[in-house]
Structures are given as C-alpha cells and as structure tokens.
Coordinates of C-alpha atoms in Angstrom, one line a residue:
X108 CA -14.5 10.8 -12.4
X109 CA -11.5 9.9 -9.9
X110 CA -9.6 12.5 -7.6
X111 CA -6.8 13.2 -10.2
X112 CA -4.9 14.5 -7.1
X113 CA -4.6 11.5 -4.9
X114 CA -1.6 9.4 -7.5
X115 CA -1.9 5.6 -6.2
X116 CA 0.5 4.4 -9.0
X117 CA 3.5 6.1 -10.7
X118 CA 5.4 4.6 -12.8
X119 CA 8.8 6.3 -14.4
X120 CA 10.6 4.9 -17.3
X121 CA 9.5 1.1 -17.0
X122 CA 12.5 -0.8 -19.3
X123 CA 12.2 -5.1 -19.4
X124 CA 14.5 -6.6 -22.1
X125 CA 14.9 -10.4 -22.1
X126 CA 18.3 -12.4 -23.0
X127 CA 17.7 -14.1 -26.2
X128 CA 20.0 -17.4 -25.6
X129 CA 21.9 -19.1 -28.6
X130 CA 25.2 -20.5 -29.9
X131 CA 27.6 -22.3 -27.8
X132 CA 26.6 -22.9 -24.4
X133 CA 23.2 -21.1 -24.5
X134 CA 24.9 -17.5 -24.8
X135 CA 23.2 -14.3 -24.7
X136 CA 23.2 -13.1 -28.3
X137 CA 20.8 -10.5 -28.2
X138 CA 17.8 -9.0 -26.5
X139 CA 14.1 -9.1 -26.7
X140 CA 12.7 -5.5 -26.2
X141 CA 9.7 -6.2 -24.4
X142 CA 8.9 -2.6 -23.2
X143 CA 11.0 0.3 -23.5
X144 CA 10.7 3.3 -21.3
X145 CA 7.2 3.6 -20.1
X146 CA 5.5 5.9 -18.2
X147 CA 2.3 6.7 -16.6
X148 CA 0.4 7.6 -13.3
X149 CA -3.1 6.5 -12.1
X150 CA -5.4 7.6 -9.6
X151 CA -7.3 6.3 -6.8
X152 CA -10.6 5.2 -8.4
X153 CA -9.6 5.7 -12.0
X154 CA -9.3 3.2 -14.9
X155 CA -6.6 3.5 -17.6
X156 CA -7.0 1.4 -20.6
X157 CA -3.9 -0.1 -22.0
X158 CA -4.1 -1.2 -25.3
X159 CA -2.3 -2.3 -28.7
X160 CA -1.8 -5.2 -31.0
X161 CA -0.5 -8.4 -29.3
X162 CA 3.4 -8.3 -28.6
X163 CA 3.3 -4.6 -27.8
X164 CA 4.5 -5.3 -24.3
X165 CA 0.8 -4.6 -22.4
X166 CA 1.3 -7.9 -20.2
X167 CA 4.5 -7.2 -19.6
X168 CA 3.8 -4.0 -18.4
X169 CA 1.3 -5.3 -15.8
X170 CA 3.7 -8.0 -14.6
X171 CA 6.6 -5.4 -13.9
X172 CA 4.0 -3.5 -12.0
X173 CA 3.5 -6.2 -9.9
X174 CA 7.0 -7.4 -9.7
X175 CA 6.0 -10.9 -11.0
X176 CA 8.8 -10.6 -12.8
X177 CA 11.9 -8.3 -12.2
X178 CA 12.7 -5.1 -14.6
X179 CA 16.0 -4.4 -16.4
X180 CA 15.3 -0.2 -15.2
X181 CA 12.5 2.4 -14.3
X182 CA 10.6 2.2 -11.3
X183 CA 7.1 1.8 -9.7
X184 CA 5.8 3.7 -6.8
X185 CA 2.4 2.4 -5.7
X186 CA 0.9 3.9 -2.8
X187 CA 4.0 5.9 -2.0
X188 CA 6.1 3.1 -1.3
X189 CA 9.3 1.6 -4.3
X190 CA 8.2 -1.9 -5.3
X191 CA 10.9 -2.4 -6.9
X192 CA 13.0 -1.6 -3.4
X193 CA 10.4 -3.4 -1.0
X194 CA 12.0 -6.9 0.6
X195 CA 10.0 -9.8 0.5
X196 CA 7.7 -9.6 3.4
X197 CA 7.1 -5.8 2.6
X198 CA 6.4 -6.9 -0.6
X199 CA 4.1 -9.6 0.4
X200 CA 2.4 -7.1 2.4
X201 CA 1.8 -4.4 -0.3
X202 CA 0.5 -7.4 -2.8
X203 CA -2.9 -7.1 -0.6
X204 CA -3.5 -3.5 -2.4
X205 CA -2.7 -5.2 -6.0
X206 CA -4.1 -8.1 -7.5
X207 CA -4.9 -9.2 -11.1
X208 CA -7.6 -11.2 -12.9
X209 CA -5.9 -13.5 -15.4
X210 CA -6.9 -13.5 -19.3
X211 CA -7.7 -17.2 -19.5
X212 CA -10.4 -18.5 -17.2
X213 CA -9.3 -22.0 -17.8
X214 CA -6.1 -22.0 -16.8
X215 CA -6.1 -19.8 -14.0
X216 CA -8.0 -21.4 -11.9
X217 CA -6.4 -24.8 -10.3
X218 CA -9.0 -27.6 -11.5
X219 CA -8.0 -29.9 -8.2
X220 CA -9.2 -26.9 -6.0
X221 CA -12.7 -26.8 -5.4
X222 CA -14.0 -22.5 -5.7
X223 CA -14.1 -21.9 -2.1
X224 CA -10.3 -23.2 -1.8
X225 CA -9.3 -20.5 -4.6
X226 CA -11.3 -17.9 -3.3
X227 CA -10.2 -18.6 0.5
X228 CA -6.4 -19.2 -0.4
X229 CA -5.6 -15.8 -0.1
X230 CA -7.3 -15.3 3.4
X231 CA -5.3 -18.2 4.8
X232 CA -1.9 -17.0 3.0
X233 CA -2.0 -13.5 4.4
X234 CA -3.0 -14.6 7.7
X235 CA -6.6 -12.8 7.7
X236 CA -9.3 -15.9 8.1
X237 CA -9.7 -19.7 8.7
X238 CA -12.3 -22.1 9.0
X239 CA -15.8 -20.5 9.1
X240 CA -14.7 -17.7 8.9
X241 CA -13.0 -18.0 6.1
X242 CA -16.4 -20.0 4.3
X243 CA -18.3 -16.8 5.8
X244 CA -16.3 -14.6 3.9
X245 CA -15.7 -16.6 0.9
X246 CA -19.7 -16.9 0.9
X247 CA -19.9 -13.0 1.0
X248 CA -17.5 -12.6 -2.1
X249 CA -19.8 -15.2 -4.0
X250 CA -22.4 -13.3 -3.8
X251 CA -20.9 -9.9 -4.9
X252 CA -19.8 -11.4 -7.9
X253 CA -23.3 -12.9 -9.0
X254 CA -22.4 -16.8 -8.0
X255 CA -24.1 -18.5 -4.7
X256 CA -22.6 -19.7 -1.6
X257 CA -23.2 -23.2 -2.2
X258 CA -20.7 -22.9 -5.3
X259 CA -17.8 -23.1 -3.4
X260 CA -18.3 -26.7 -3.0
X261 CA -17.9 -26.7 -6.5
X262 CA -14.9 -27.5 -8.9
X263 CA -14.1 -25.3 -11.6
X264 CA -15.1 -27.8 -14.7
X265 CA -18.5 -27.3 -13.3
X266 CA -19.1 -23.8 -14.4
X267 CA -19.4 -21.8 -17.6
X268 CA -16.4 -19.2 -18.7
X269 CA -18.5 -16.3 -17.9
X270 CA -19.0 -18.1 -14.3
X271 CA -15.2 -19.1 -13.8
X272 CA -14.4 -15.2 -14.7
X273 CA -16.2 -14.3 -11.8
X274 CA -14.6 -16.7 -9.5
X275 CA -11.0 -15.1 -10.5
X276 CA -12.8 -11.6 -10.2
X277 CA -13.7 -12.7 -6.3
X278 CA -10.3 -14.0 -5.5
X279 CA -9.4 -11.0 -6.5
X280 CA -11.4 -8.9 -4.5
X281 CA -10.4 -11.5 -1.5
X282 CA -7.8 -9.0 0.5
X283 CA -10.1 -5.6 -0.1
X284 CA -6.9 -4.2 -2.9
X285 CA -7.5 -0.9 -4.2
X286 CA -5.8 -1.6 -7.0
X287 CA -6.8 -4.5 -9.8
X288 CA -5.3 -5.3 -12.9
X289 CA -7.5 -7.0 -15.7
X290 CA -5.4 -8.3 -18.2
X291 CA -7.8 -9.0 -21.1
X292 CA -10.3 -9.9 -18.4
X293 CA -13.0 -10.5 -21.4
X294 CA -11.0 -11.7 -24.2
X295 CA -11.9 -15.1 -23.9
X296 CA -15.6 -15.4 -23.6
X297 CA -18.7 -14.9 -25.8
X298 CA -19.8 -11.8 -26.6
X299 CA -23.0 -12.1 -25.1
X300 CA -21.5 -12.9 -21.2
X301 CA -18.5 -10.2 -22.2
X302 CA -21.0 -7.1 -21.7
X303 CA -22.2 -8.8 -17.8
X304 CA -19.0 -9.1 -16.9
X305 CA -17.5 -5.5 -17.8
X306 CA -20.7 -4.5 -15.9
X307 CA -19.8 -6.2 -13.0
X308 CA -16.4 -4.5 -12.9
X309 CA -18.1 -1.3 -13.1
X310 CA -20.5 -2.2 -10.6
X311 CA -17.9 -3.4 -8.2
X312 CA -15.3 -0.4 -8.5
X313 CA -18.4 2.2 -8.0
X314 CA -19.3 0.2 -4.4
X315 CA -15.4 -0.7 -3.5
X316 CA -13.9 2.5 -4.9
X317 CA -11.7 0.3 -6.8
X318 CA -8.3 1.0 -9.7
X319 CA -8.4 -0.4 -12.7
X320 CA -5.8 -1.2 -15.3
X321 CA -7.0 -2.6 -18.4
X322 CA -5.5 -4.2 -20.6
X323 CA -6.9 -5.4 -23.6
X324 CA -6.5 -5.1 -27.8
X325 CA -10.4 -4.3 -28.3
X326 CA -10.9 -0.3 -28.5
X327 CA -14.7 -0.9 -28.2
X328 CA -14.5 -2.8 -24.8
X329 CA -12.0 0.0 -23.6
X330 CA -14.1 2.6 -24.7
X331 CA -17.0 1.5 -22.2
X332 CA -15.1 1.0 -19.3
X333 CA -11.9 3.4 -19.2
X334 CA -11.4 7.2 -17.9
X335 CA -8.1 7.5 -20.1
X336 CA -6.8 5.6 -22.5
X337 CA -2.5 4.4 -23.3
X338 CA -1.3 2.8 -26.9
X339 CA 1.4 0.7 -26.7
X340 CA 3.0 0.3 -30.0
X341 CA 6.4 -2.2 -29.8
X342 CA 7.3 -1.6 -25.8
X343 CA 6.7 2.4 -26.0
X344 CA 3.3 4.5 -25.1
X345 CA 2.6 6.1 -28.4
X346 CA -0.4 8.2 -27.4
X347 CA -2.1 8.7 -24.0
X348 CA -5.4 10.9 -23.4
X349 CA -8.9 11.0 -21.6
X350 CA -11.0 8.3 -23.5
X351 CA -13.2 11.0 -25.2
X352 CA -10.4 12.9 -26.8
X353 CA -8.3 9.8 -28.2
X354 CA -11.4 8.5 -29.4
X355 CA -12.4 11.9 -31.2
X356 CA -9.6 13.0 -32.0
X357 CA -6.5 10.8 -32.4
X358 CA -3.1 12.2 -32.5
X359 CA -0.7 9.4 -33.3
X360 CA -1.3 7.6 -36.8
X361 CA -1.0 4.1 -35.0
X362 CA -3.8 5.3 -32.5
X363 CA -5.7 6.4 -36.0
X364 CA -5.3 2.6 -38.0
X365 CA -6.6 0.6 -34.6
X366 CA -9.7 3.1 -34.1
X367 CA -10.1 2.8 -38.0
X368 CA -10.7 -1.1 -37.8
X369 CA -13.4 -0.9 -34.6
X370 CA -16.5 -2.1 -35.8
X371 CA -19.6 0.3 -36.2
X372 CA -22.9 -0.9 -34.7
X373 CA -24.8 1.1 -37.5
X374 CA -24.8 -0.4 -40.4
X375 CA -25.5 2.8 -42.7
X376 CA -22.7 4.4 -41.0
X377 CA -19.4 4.2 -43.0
X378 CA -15.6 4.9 -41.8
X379 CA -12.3 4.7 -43.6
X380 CA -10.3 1.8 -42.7
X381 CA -6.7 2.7 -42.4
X382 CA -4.6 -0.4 -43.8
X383 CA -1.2 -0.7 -42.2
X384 CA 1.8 -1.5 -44.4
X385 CA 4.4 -3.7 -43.6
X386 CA 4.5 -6.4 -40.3
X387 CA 5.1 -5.1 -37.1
X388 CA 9.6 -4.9 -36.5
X389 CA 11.0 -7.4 -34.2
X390 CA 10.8 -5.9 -30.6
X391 CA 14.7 -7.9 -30.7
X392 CA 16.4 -5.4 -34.1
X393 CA 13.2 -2.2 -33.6
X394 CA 13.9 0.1 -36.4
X395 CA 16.0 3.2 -35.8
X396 CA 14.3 6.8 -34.6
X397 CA 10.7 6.1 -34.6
X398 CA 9.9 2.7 -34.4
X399 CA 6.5 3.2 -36.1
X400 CA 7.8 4.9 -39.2
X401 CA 8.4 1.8 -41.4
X402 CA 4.5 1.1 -41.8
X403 CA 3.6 5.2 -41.0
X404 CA 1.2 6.5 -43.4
X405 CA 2.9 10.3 -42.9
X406 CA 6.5 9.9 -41.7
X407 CA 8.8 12.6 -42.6
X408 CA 12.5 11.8 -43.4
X409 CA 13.5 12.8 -39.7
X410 CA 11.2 10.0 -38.5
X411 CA 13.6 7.5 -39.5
X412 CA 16.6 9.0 -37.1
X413 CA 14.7 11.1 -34.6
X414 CA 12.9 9.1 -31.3
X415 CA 9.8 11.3 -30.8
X416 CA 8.9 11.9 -27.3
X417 CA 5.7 11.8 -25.7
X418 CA 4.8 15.4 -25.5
X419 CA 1.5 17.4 -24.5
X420 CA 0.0 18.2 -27.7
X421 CA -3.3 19.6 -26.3
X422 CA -4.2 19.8 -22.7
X423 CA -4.1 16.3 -21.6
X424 CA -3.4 14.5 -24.4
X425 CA -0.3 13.5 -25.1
X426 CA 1.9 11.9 -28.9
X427 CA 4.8 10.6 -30.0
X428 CA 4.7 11.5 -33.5
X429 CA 6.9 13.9 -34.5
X430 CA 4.6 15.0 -37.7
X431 CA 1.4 15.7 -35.0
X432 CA 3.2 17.6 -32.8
X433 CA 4.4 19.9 -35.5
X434 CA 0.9 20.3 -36.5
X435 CA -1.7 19.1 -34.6
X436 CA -5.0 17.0 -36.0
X437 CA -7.6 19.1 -35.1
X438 CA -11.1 17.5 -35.1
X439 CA -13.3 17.8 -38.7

C-alpha cells in the first residue's frame, strides 16, 4: 500500500458547468452541470478508481485536474503547487509530473506520425533529448512497455489495439511523471489483451513508483487494480472507500445497483440484481436535495430537499446518503 502521508494531489470542491447556447444570437440559456463540488486526495504511489455510469462527470474530472480545460470554482494542488494559479511556463513545467493515457487507441495517436515521433515528441517539446538520443530513449520506453525497438519505425495502422495502448502508455511514461491518469485505458479492447494491459500498469507503477487515477465504468476492472475506490453519480462523489470495504460493504444505494450488475465468474453463484428506476436527470435541471432520490430504492421524504454530504460513516469510508448515515449497512 502507498505512504498515505505523503498527499501528491488535493483536490477541494472541483465545480465545471458549461454554457448551454440558444435563442437569439447564441445566448447562454442555461448550464450543463458537468461536475459539482468534488473532492478527494491521492497519494504518492496510490491508485484511486473513479467510476460511474457514462455522463457522471469522470472525464471531466480528469481534464480539470490537468487544466485541459479551465474550471468554473474549486481548486487542485498537485505536488504542493495551485494549478489552477501556475502561468504558462510553470504550468508547462509541472505537466512533466502528469500525463494521461487516452480511452481510444485510435484516435489518440496521430496516424501521419510514425511510433517513435509520438513517443519522442515529448522529449523534444520539453527540451530533454534529440537525435539519438532521443531514438535511445524512445528504444528504452519500447521495451518497458512490451513493443521492440525497431517499432518505432512503424506507423500506428500497423499495430493491434492492445499494441497501440502501449504506445500511448510509453508516451506517457516519456518525461518520468509521477502522476498518470488512465481514462478508461481498457475500455476499448478485447477482453483477452484487457487483462495484459492492466498488468502492465501494475507492473510499471510497482518498478516507477507511479499514481494512478482510474477512470473507468467497469467495477470488475477497478477492483483489480485500485487501492480506493470514488462513485460519481451526476457531477458529485457519492461514496468513496478502500476498494475492500466498498466492495463488501456498500454504503450508498447507487454504489449498491452498479456492484449488483458486475458479472460473477461462478456460475452457481447467484446475486440480486438491483434494477434502477427512472433515467438518469439531466446534469442541465438535476433534481432538488439529493440528486439520486428520484430512482433511490430507500429515499426518505427529506431526500427530496436535503443535499446530503459526504460524511465518514465508518473509518475510512465515506456516503452521501442521508438514509445510511442515519443507519449504517452493516455487512450480513
């Protein structure tokens, strides 16, 4: 487990909410709630898994983090130092210590570029390597990802999805970060190269010393790979705990529906699916008090006025649900 002492990333309050243009010269006439006061800390070393049905405002998240795009309020500390506050060249400097690998494989990779131009880029943009140097290095970050030197001659039709995932993961790993964020960094290959590659990640943050955050809609990958786990539910964190205790004992009835549909491997085993009522609310008119309690299986009548905060309901794991912290669901 991570030093829990050392705190690389803090983030307070994280809001985003985008103009929604209309009418008569392209007006603002309302706002899209993309994510809606979040907070969390990491540590050096650690992975948090961030997870949630799509829309929920994981992406977002990650890009705020980044400063890939600018927030509407909260902050970000990473490292000690205000993201938010950093001027371009400070900023451009702290991007060394956080990168991302890209959901699509595809599409993040430039297809005019052969792989040692995307893996180099970032050696030549920051100043740190040209020429053989550069190859020498980009040869060396091949091979820690499973590919060969002689593939950066290479374009990126030439090679598989599980193959161009790697390529992203080494032009990641490019300017020695100690922070990574994998935004669904499996979603999009087969199952059978999905396990390789989460095992590379693991393999690669035991040797680098590496932070992960992970974003992803698929508990069982989560499971695997994280130290504690976040639920997004419509641009709030809804439950946050060590991975063993949200997935043995879930607080928040969301948390409890997404677990309930995770497949089992044994097919004897049985488990009671949790149907959801109801479509998720429109992040641009979210219901009143908590937004969950339209489709909540055990709201109350002061769910529908009262905004539950995310409070410490046993040691380390944390709810929004105004019903669990009231009583608690205690493991049968």
């Amino acid at each position: 487990m991570p030093d829990t002492n050392q705190e690389l990333l803090v983030v307070e309050d994280l809001i985003k909410h985008f103009p929604l243009k209309g009418g008569f010269m392209g007006r603002t006439v309302g706002w899209v709630q993309a994510v809606n006061g979040v907070s969390f800390t990491m540590s050096e070393g650690e992975t948090l898994g961030l997870v949630g049905e799509s829309g929920c405002g994981k992406t977002t998240t990650a890009r705020l983090i980044l400063r890939l795009i600018e927030p509407t309020g909260g902050s970000v500390h990473f490292d000690g130092h205000s993201v938010f506050d950093l001027g371009k060249e400070e900023l451009r400097a702290l991007r060394r210590q956080m990168q991302i690998i890209f959901q699509d494989p595809y599409s993040s990779l430039n297809p005019r570029m052969t792989v040692g131009s995307i893996v180099g880029e970032p050696l030549e943009i920051h100043g740190l390597a040209e020429g053989r140097a550069k190859e020498e290095q980009v040869a060396t970050l091949l091979e820690k990802v499973g590919l060969a030197p002689e593939h950066m001659r290479r374009y990126p039709h030439e090679f598989s999805g599980g193959q161009r995932q790697r390529i992203g993961i080494a032009r990641a790993l490019a300017l020695e970060p100690k922070f990574i964020i994998c935004d669904e960094p499996v979603s999009a290959l087969d199952v059978s190269i999905r396990a390789q590659v989460l095992n590379l990640l693991g393999d690669l943050q035991a040797d680098l010393g590496l932070a992960y955050l992970l974003i992803s809609h698929d508990l069982s990958v989560v499971e695997h790979i994280a130290d504690r786990v976040a639920v997004m539910y419509l641009g709030l964190i809804v439950e946050m705990a060590s991975v063993e205790d949200l997935y043995a004992n879930p607080q928040h009835p969301y948390t409890e529906a997404l677990l309930s549909a995770v497949p089992i491997p044994d097919p004897a085993a049985k488990r009671e699916r949790i149907f959801l009522s109801g479509d998720v609310p429109s992040p641009i008119t979210p219901p009143s008090g908590c937004f969950f309690h339209p489709r909540c299986p055990v709201r109350i009548p002061e769910c529908e006025h009262t905004v539950p905060e995310l409070t410490e309901i046993f040691p380390g794991h944390q709810a929004a649900c105004i019903v669990r912290q009231a009583e608690p669901k205690t493991p049968g």
